[in-house]
Structure formats: C-alpha cells, structure tokens
PDB file of C-alpha atoms in Angstrom:
ATOM      1  CA  UNK A   1     132.598 154.783 107.590  1.00 81.00           C
ATOM      2  CA  UNK A   2     129.055 156.048 107.799  1.00 85.00           C
ATOM      3  CA  UNK A   3     126.866 154.649 110.546  1.00 90.00           C
ATOM      4  CA  UNK A   4     123.500 155.098 112.218  1.00 93.00           C
ATOM      5  CA  UNK A   5     122.689 154.469 115.867  1.00 94.00           C
ATOM      6  CA  UNK A   6     119.137 154.374 117.147  1.00 94.00           C
ATOM      7  CA  UNK A   7     117.641 153.626 120.515  1.00 88.00           C
ATOM      8  CA  UNK A   8     117.045 150.033 121.393  1.00 84.00           C
ATOM      9  CA  UNK A   9     113.531 148.784 121.769  1.00 86.00           C
ATOM     10  CA  UNK A  10     111.030 147.655 122.239  1.00 94.00           C
ATOM     11  CA  UNK A  11     109.217 150.840 123.110  1.00 96.00           C
ATOM     12  CA  UNK A  12     105.783 150.269 124.646  1.00 97.00           C
ATOM     13  CA  UNK A  13     103.322 153.165 124.866  1.00 97.00           C
ATOM     14  CA  UNK A  14      99.661 153.642 125.562  1.00 97.00           C
ATOM     15  CA  UNK A  15      97.458 155.092 122.849  1.00 97.00           C
ATOM     16  CA  UNK A  16      97.674 158.911 122.629  1.00 96.00           C
ATOM     17  CA  UNK A  17     101.084 159.010 124.325  1.00 97.00           C
ATOM     18  CA  UNK A  18     103.979 161.073 122.944  1.00 97.00           C
ATOM     19  CA  UNK A  19     106.616 159.184 120.996  1.00 97.00           C
ATOM     20  CA  UNK A  20     110.309 159.895 120.597  1.00 97.00           C
ATOM     21  CA  UNK A  21     112.734 157.484 118.948  1.00 97.00           C
ATOM     22  CA  UNK A  22     116.302 158.730 119.042  1.00 97.00           C
ATOM     23  CA  UNK A  23     118.630 158.491 116.079  1.00 97.00           C
ATOM     24  CA  UNK A  24     122.179 159.762 115.700  1.00 97.00           C
ATOM     25  CA  UNK A  25     124.513 159.351 112.767  1.00 95.00           C
ATOM     26  CA  UNK A  26     128.148 159.492 111.754  1.00 93.00           C
ATOM     27  CA  UNK A  27     128.929 160.597 108.230  1.00 89.00           C
ATOM     28  CA  UNK A  28     131.259 162.812 106.302  1.00 82.00           C
ATOM     29  CA  UNK A  29     129.735 165.648 104.380  1.00 80.00           C
ATOM     30  CA  UNK A  30     126.007 166.223 104.229  1.00 83.00           C
ATOM     31  CA  UNK A  31     123.996 163.016 104.019  1.00 88.00           C
ATOM     32  CA  UNK A  32     120.285 162.724 103.428  1.00 90.00           C
ATOM     33  CA  UNK A  33     118.407 161.231 106.371  1.00 93.00           C
ATOM     34  CA  UNK A  34     115.380 158.953 106.322  1.00 95.00           C
ATOM     35  CA  UNK A  35     112.924 157.170 108.559  1.00 97.00           C
ATOM     36  CA  UNK A  36     111.469 153.946 107.214  1.00 96.00           C
ATOM     37  CA  UNK A  37     108.657 151.945 108.831  1.00 97.00           C
ATOM     38  CA  UNK A  38     108.079 148.196 108.645  1.00 93.00           C
ATOM     39  CA  UNK A  39     104.639 146.852 109.504  1.00 93.00           C
ATOM     40  CA  UNK A  40     104.317 143.182 110.446  1.00 88.00           C
ATOM     41  CA  UNK A  41     104.926 140.857 107.515  1.00 84.00           C
ATOM     42  CA  UNK A  42     105.779 143.653 105.128  1.00 87.00           C
ATOM     43  CA  UNK A  43     108.806 145.301 103.612  1.00 89.00           C
ATOM     44  CA  UNK A  44     110.064 148.706 104.659  1.00 92.00           C
ATOM     45  CA  UNK A  45     108.412 151.834 103.358  1.00 94.00           C
ATOM     46  CA  UNK A  46     109.581 155.410 103.512  1.00 94.00           C
ATOM     47  CA  UNK A  47     107.985 157.416 106.311  1.00 97.00           C
ATOM     48  CA  UNK A  48     109.785 160.742 105.933  1.00 96.00           C
ATOM     49  CA  UNK A  49     113.080 162.260 104.879  1.00 94.00           C
ATOM     50  CA  UNK A  50     115.232 165.382 105.161  1.00 93.00           C
ATOM     51  CA  UNK A  51     118.033 166.351 102.855  1.00 89.00           C
ATOM     52  CA  UNK A  52     119.800 169.270 104.527  1.00 88.00           C
ATOM     53  CA  UNK A  53     120.459 170.750 107.932  1.00 92.00           C
ATOM     54  CA  UNK A  54     117.427 172.165 109.770  1.00 95.00           C
ATOM     55  CA  UNK A  55     115.001 170.535 107.319  1.00 94.00           C
ATOM     56  CA  UNK A  56     111.972 168.951 108.955  1.00 97.00           C
ATOM     57  CA  UNK A  57     110.476 165.855 107.400  1.00 96.00           C
ATOM     58  CA  UNK A  58     106.872 165.031 108.254  1.00 97.00           C
ATOM     59  CA  UNK A  59     104.231 162.467 107.330  1.00 96.00           C
ATOM     60  CA  UNK A  60     101.188 160.881 109.000  1.00 95.00           C
ATOM     61  CA  UNK A  61     101.737 162.975 112.146  1.00 97.00           C
ATOM     62  CA  UNK A  62     105.383 161.929 112.480  1.00 98.00           C
ATOM     63  CA  UNK A  63     108.159 164.524 112.373  1.00 98.00           C
ATOM     64  CA  UNK A  64     111.948 164.550 112.434  1.00 98.00           C
ATOM     65  CA  UNK A  65     114.368 167.476 112.183  1.00 98.00           C
ATOM     66  CA  UNK A  66     117.842 167.196 110.655  1.00 96.00           C
ATOM     67  CA  UNK A  67     120.183 168.550 113.337  1.00 96.00           C
ATOM     68  CA  UNK A  68     123.710 168.778 112.010  1.00 93.00           C
ATOM     69  CA  UNK A  69     125.126 170.278 115.190  1.00 94.00           C
ATOM     70  CA  UNK A  70     124.088 167.214 117.191  1.00 95.00           C
ATOM     71  CA  UNK A  71     124.177 164.762 114.224  1.00 95.00           C
ATOM     72  CA  UNK A  72     120.668 163.656 115.105  1.00 97.00           C
ATOM     73  CA  UNK A  73     117.364 162.918 113.410  1.00 97.00           C
ATOM     74  CA  UNK A  74     114.950 161.962 116.197  1.00 98.00           C
ATOM     75  CA  UNK A  75     111.488 160.731 115.260  1.00 98.00           C
ATOM     76  CA  UNK A  76     108.512 162.214 117.138  1.00 98.00           C
ATOM     77  CA  UNK A  77     104.757 161.908 117.149  1.00 98.00           C
ATOM     78  CA  UNK A  78     102.449 163.773 119.463  1.00 96.00           C
ATOM     79  CA  UNK A  79      99.764 161.110 119.873  1.00 96.00           C
ATOM     80  CA  UNK A  80     100.391 157.515 118.831  1.00 97.00           C
ATOM     81  CA  UNK A  81      97.724 155.064 117.740  1.00 97.00           C
ATOM     82  CA  UNK A  82      97.577 151.282 117.914  1.00 96.00           C
ATOM     83  CA  UNK A  83      98.061 151.253 114.139  1.00 96.00           C
ATOM     84  CA  UNK A  84     101.501 152.852 114.604  1.00 97.00           C
ATOM     85  CA  UNK A  85     102.824 149.601 116.068  1.00 97.00           C
ATOM     86  CA  UNK A  86     105.714 148.676 113.792  1.00 96.00           C
ATOM     87  CA  UNK A  87     109.496 148.671 113.534  1.00 94.00           C
ATOM     88  CA  UNK A  88     111.073 152.036 112.715  1.00 96.00           C
ATOM     89  CA  UNK A  89     114.444 152.354 110.971  1.00 95.00           C
ATOM     90  CA  UNK A  90     116.604 155.426 110.770  1.00 96.00           C
ATOM     91  CA  UNK A  91     118.810 155.560 107.669  1.00 94.00           C
ATOM     92  CA  UNK A  92     121.234 157.772 105.816  1.00 91.00           C
ATOM     93  CA  UNK A  93     122.438 158.132 102.263  1.00 87.00           C
ATOM     94  CA  UNK A  94     125.800 159.799 102.090  1.00 78.00           C
ATOM     95  CA  UNK A  95     126.770 162.523  99.666  1.00 69.00           C
ATOM     96  CA  UNK A  96     130.195 161.117  98.920  1.00 63.00           C
ATOM     97  CA  UNK A  97     128.898 159.022  96.076  1.00 56.00           C
ATOM     98  CA  UNK A  98     127.960 155.407  95.904  1.00 62.00           C
ATOM     99  CA  UNK A  99     124.704 153.589  96.041  1.00 65.00           C
ATOM    100  CA  UNK A 100     124.426 152.603  99.636  1.00 76.00           C
ATOM    101  CA  UNK A 101     121.791 153.477 102.169  1.00 86.00           C
ATOM    102  CA  UNK A 102     122.962 152.716 105.715  1.00 88.00           C
ATOM    103  CA  UNK A 103     120.312 151.562 108.193  1.00 92.00           C
ATOM    104  CA  UNK A 104     120.140 151.592 111.954  1.00 93.00           C
ATOM    105  CA  UNK A 105     119.208 148.438 113.855  1.00 92.00           C
ATOM    106  CA  UNK A 106     115.523 149.349 114.072  1.00 93.00           C
ATOM    107  CA  UNK A 107     113.271 150.163 117.036  1.00 95.00           C
ATOM    108  CA  UNK A 108     110.126 148.148 117.630  1.00 95.00           C
ATOM    109  CA  UNK A 109     107.134 150.149 118.864  1.00 97.00           C
ATOM    110  CA  UNK A 110     104.145 148.583 120.589  1.00 96.00           C
ATOM    111  CA  UNK A 111     101.107 150.777 121.207  1.00 97.00           C
ATOM    112  CA  UNK A 112      98.480 149.494 123.660  1.00 96.00           C
ATOM    113  CA  UNK A 113      94.828 150.457 123.447  1.00 95.00           C
TER     114      UNK A 113
ATOM    115  CA  UNK B   1     100.613 148.535  91.359  1.00 65.00           C
ATOM    116  CA  UNK B   2     102.870 145.549  92.010  1.00 76.00           C
ATOM    117  CA  UNK B   3     106.011 147.547  92.869  1.00 91.00           C
ATOM    118  CA  UNK B   4     108.751 145.136  93.979  1.00 95.00           C
ATOM    119  CA  UNK B   5     107.844 141.437  93.935  1.00 95.00           C
ATOM    120  CA  UNK B   6     109.930 138.783  95.657  1.00 96.00           C
ATOM    121  CA  UNK B   7     109.602 135.023  95.547  1.00 94.00           C
ATOM    122  CA  UNK B   8     109.429 132.811  97.488  1.00 95.00           C
ATOM    123  CA  UNK B   9     108.053 134.255 100.738  1.00 94.00           C
ATOM    124  CA  UNK B  10     109.327 131.370 102.861  1.00 95.00           C
ATOM    125  CA  UNK B  11     112.004 128.750 102.324  1.00 96.00           C
ATOM    126  CA  UNK B  12     113.666 126.077 104.413  1.00 97.00           C
ATOM    127  CA  UNK B  13     116.967 124.640 103.222  1.00 96.00           C
ATOM    128  CA  UNK B  14     119.395 122.083 104.496  1.00 97.00           C
ATOM    129  CA  UNK B  15     123.035 123.011 104.894  1.00 97.00           C
ATOM    130  CA  UNK B  16     124.778 122.755 101.528  1.00 97.00           C
ATOM    131  CA  UNK B  17     121.684 123.135  99.383  1.00 97.00           C
ATOM    132  CA  UNK B  18     121.438 125.890  96.821  1.00 96.00           C
ATOM    133  CA  UNK B  19     118.612 128.220  95.909  1.00 96.00           C
ATOM    134  CA  UNK B  20     117.821 131.408  94.041  1.00 97.00           C
ATOM    135  CA  UNK B  21     115.690 134.252  95.355  1.00 97.00           C
ATOM    136  CA  UNK B  22     113.871 136.114  92.623  1.00 97.00           C
ATOM    137  CA  UNK B  23     113.058 139.812  92.525  1.00 97.00           C
ATOM    138  CA  UNK B  24     111.285 141.908  89.923  1.00 97.00           C
ATOM    139  CA  UNK B  25     110.231 145.559  89.851  1.00 95.00           C
ATOM    140  CA  UNK B  26     107.812 147.272  87.518  1.00 94.00           C
ATOM    141  CA  UNK B  27     108.732 150.908  88.225  1.00 91.00           C
ATOM    142  CA  UNK B  28     111.414 151.238  85.535  1.00 89.00           C
ATOM    143  CA  UNK B  29     114.043 151.738  88.232  1.00 89.00           C
ATOM    144  CA  UNK B  30     117.692 151.570  87.320  1.00 87.00           C
ATOM    145  CA  UNK B  31     119.107 150.445  90.656  1.00 88.00           C
ATOM    146  CA  UNK B  32     118.299 147.272  92.574  1.00 91.00           C
ATOM    147  CA  UNK B  33     119.562 145.924  95.888  1.00 93.00           C
ATOM    148  CA  UNK B  34     119.579 142.855  98.083  1.00 96.00           C
ATOM    149  CA  UNK B  35     119.577 143.328 101.869  1.00 95.00           C
ATOM    150  CA  UNK B  36     119.444 140.890 104.727  1.00 96.00           C
ATOM    151  CA  UNK B  37     117.728 141.696 108.014  1.00 92.00           C
ATOM    152  CA  UNK B  38     118.918 140.148 111.231  1.00 91.00           C
ATOM    153  CA  UNK B  39     117.697 140.870 114.766  1.00 83.00           C
ATOM    154  CA  UNK B  40     119.523 143.800 116.353  1.00 80.00           C
ATOM    155  CA  UNK B  41     121.520 144.506 113.190  1.00 83.00           C
ATOM    156  CA  UNK B  42     119.127 146.354 110.958  1.00 84.00           C
ATOM    157  CA  UNK B  43     119.481 145.859 107.230  1.00 90.00           C
ATOM    158  CA  UNK B  44     122.833 145.059 105.692  1.00 92.00           C
ATOM    159  CA  UNK B  45     123.534 145.363 101.998  1.00 92.00           C
ATOM    160  CA  UNK B  46     124.589 142.129 100.284  1.00 95.00           C
ATOM    161  CA  UNK B  47     124.874 143.181  96.636  1.00 95.00           C
ATOM    162  CA  UNK B  48     123.545 145.936  94.476  1.00 91.00           C
ATOM    163  CA  UNK B  49     123.155 146.724  90.812  1.00 91.00           C
ATOM    164  CA  UNK B  50     123.444 150.380  89.945  1.00 85.00           C
ATOM    165  CA  UNK B  51     122.162 149.785  86.439  1.00 85.00           C
ATOM    166  CA  UNK B  52     121.416 146.974  84.042  1.00 88.00           C
ATOM    167  CA  UNK B  53     124.592 145.075  83.331  1.00 88.00           C
ATOM    168  CA  UNK B  54     126.463 146.025  86.499  1.00 90.00           C
ATOM    169  CA  UNK B  55     126.654 144.452  89.940  1.00 94.00           C
ATOM    170  CA  UNK B  56     128.762 145.291  92.982  1.00 91.00           C
ATOM    171  CA  UNK B  57     129.413 143.900  96.428  1.00 93.00           C
ATOM    172  CA  UNK B  58     127.855 145.443  99.458  1.00 90.00           C
ATOM    173  CA  UNK B  59     128.719 145.016 103.099  1.00 89.00           C
ATOM    174  CA  UNK B  60     128.174 141.242 103.435  1.00 94.00           C
ATOM    175  CA  UNK B  61     128.610 139.533 100.033  1.00 96.00           C
ATOM    176  CA  UNK B  62     130.322 136.308 101.077  1.00 96.00           C
ATOM    177  CA  UNK B  63     128.352 133.181 100.213  1.00 96.00           C
ATOM    178  CA  UNK B  64     126.110 134.949  97.690  1.00 97.00           C
ATOM    179  CA  UNK B  65     126.022 135.657  93.982  1.00 97.00           C
ATOM    180  CA  UNK B  66     123.707 137.888  92.005  1.00 97.00           C
ATOM    181  CA  UNK B  67     122.481 138.291  88.461  1.00 96.00           C
ATOM    182  CA  UNK B  68     120.883 141.363  86.938  1.00 95.00           C
ATOM    183  CA  UNK B  69     118.931 139.524  84.300  1.00 89.00           C
ATOM    184  CA  UNK B  70     117.439 142.651  82.731  1.00 94.00           C
ATOM    185  CA  UNK B  71     116.262 146.021  83.954  1.00 94.00           C
ATOM    186  CA  UNK B  72     113.340 144.488  85.838  1.00 95.00           C
ATOM    187  CA  UNK B  73     114.898 141.450  87.480  1.00 96.00           C
ATOM    188  CA  UNK B  74     117.671 140.944  90.029  1.00 97.00           C
ATOM    189  CA  UNK B  75     118.231 137.505  91.534  1.00 97.00           C
ATOM    190  CA  UNK B  76     120.232 136.393  94.569  1.00 98.00           C
ATOM    191  CA  UNK B  77     121.774 132.926  94.659  1.00 97.00           C
ATOM    192  CA  UNK B  78     123.045 130.925  97.595  1.00 96.00           C
ATOM    193  CA  UNK B  79     125.352 128.273  96.149  1.00 93.00           C
ATOM    194  CA  UNK B  80     125.874 126.264  99.334  1.00 96.00           C
ATOM    195  CA  UNK B  81     123.611 127.430 102.126  1.00 96.00           C
ATOM    196  CA  UNK B  82     124.927 127.713 105.687  1.00 97.00           C
ATOM    197  CA  UNK B  83     123.037 128.217 108.971  1.00 96.00           C
ATOM    198  CA  UNK B  84     124.601 131.705 109.214  1.00 96.00           C
ATOM    199  CA  UNK B  85     122.530 132.644 106.175  1.00 97.00           C
ATOM    200  CA  UNK B  86     119.278 132.161 108.078  1.00 97.00           C
ATOM    201  CA  UNK B  87     117.725 135.602 107.768  1.00 96.00           C
ATOM    202  CA  UNK B  88     115.017 137.677 106.169  1.00 94.00           C
ATOM    203  CA  UNK B  89     116.024 138.860 102.709  1.00 97.00           C
ATOM    204  CA  UNK B  90     114.686 142.020 101.107  1.00 95.00           C
ATOM    205  CA  UNK B  91     114.978 143.180  97.566  1.00 96.00           C
ATOM    206  CA  UNK B  92     114.719 146.900  96.909  1.00 94.00           C
ATOM    207  CA  UNK B  93     114.879 149.257  93.973  1.00 92.00           C
ATOM    208  CA  UNK B  94     115.408 152.955  93.487  1.00 88.00           C
ATOM    209  CA  UNK B  95     115.511 155.738  91.172  1.00 76.00           C
ATOM    210  CA  UNK B  96     115.740 157.045  87.810  1.00 56.00           C
ATOM    211  CA  UNK B  97     119.470 156.632  87.588  1.00 50.00           C
ATOM    212  CA  UNK B  98     120.726 159.916  88.881  1.00 51.00           C
ATOM    213  CA  UNK B  99     121.509 158.278  92.178  1.00 51.00           C
ATOM    214  CA  UNK B 100     120.864 161.432  94.000  1.00 54.00           C
ATOM    215  CA  UNK B 101     120.998 161.860  97.733  1.00 54.00           C
ATOM    216  CA  UNK B 102     117.223 162.042  97.808  1.00 59.00           C
ATOM    217  CA  UNK B 103     116.728 158.573  96.449  1.00 76.00           C
ATOM    218  CA  UNK B 104     114.270 156.538  98.407  1.00 84.00           C
ATOM    219  CA  UNK B 105     114.175 152.776  98.339  1.00 89.00           C
ATOM    220  CA  UNK B 106     111.129 150.697  97.432  1.00 92.00           C
ATOM    221  CA  UNK B 107     111.101 147.316  99.147  1.00 94.00           C
ATOM    222  CA  UNK B 108     109.598 143.937  98.450  1.00 94.00           C
ATOM    223  CA  UNK B 109     107.792 142.075 101.232  1.00 92.00           C
ATOM    224  CA  UNK B 110     110.738 139.824 102.018  1.00 93.00           C
ATOM    225  CA  UNK B 111     111.794 136.178 101.984  1.00 95.00           C
ATOM    226  CA  UNK B 112     112.162 134.366 105.279  1.00 95.00           C
ATOM    227  CA  UNK B 113     114.931 131.798 104.847  1.00 96.00           C
ATOM    228  CA  UNK B 114     115.880 129.119 107.358  1.00 96.00           C
ATOM    229  CA  UNK B 115     118.966 126.973 106.861  1.00 96.00           C
ATOM    230  CA  UNK B 116     119.036 123.873 109.049  1.00 96.00           C
TER     231      UNK B 116
END
C-alpha cells in the first residue's frame, strides 16, 4: 500500500540556517503530495502541496518539489526563524480513489535564537 | 471562523470506561475523519465519513465506533477504553464532495486522552 517515509528528528538549527527535511513516498499512480505543519498545542495545517510531477509547492518561504523519478518531496527553507519551530508532516493522497490521506511520522524542528 | 471544533481538549479515563469525543465543522464540508497521533507513528486514520449518512473503517478502527450525526458533526466513541488507546485524537474535514486529489484537510486542535 501507499506509504510515506520522512527523516527522523528532532532537527535543531540556529536561526537563519538552511533547512531540509527529507520525504520519500511509495504509491501507485500519481498521488498528490502535501506538507502539513503542527505548532505546539494545535492541530495540523496545510503548509504547501503539489499535485503532479515537477510541480513546486511554496508558502511562507518553504518550498518542496514533486520528484517522481526519485519519489521524493523534500521540504526546504533558506533561512529559518524561531517561529518555524514545529512538527512537519509529509503526506500523500493517492489517485486510485478512496478518501485516505497517508501521513509520515513527522519531523520535529527546533530553531534556536 | 471556528473551522473544526473538538471537545474535550483533555480527558483521563480508567480502563473499561466509555466516552465520546465530539467534533463539529462549520465549513459545509462533506467528508470528516478521525485520526490518532502517536509518537513516531504520525497520524493514523481510525474512521472516516465520506458524506452524511456513511461511515467507513480506516487503518486502526478496533475499539472505536463513530456516528455521523448530521453534515456538521462526527463523533468518536470508545466503548471500553484500554491503555493502548492513550493518544492524541484529531478530527478533520475536507472538501466539497468531489474527493479530488487536491483535497486538503482541515484539523481541529486535538483531544489528549489518557487511559490509566
């Protein structure tokens, strides 16, 4: 079945450092890919998405490119801020029907001032 | 905008007790979901309701029941709580009913449940 694998955390960075959180997926067909973010004490909220190969999703300085050849959707940000400290989830929604979004295990990011 | 509202935010149960988690959305969404979040395991789907009047099992349905009371409300019931059900529970909703691949989920703020 479909699955998502993302790098284990926690990831600890200093403010203004470059961020990469790796995400790879297994799915038949052409799924849509998502990054969700969860701030402390809150539910998840959509950060960005991409729906076909080579699409780039972007929001709030974060970017991720849908790479079908490597089945990856890595999250990047050029300069992180303390306010980016959160848990980041990679997810996919398959195109084979059904109502299920599959989530990765989540990666916790700590950004130090 | 309220979005997705879950109650309660925290709950402690003893083994064998029952309880119902409530969820309501005000976005006129057709589909609603219950997930549980456990450390190192991400979110796992318990049950979902594609539309009013329908419910289906997700990945981890054992020990739970659901009711789609109307289009707005989707409740999750634990009939006889077990320590393995200690988790954070999230309700989510999506979409206008087309269930397209672009559907994003809107989440409530979660219920932290401890079963002793």
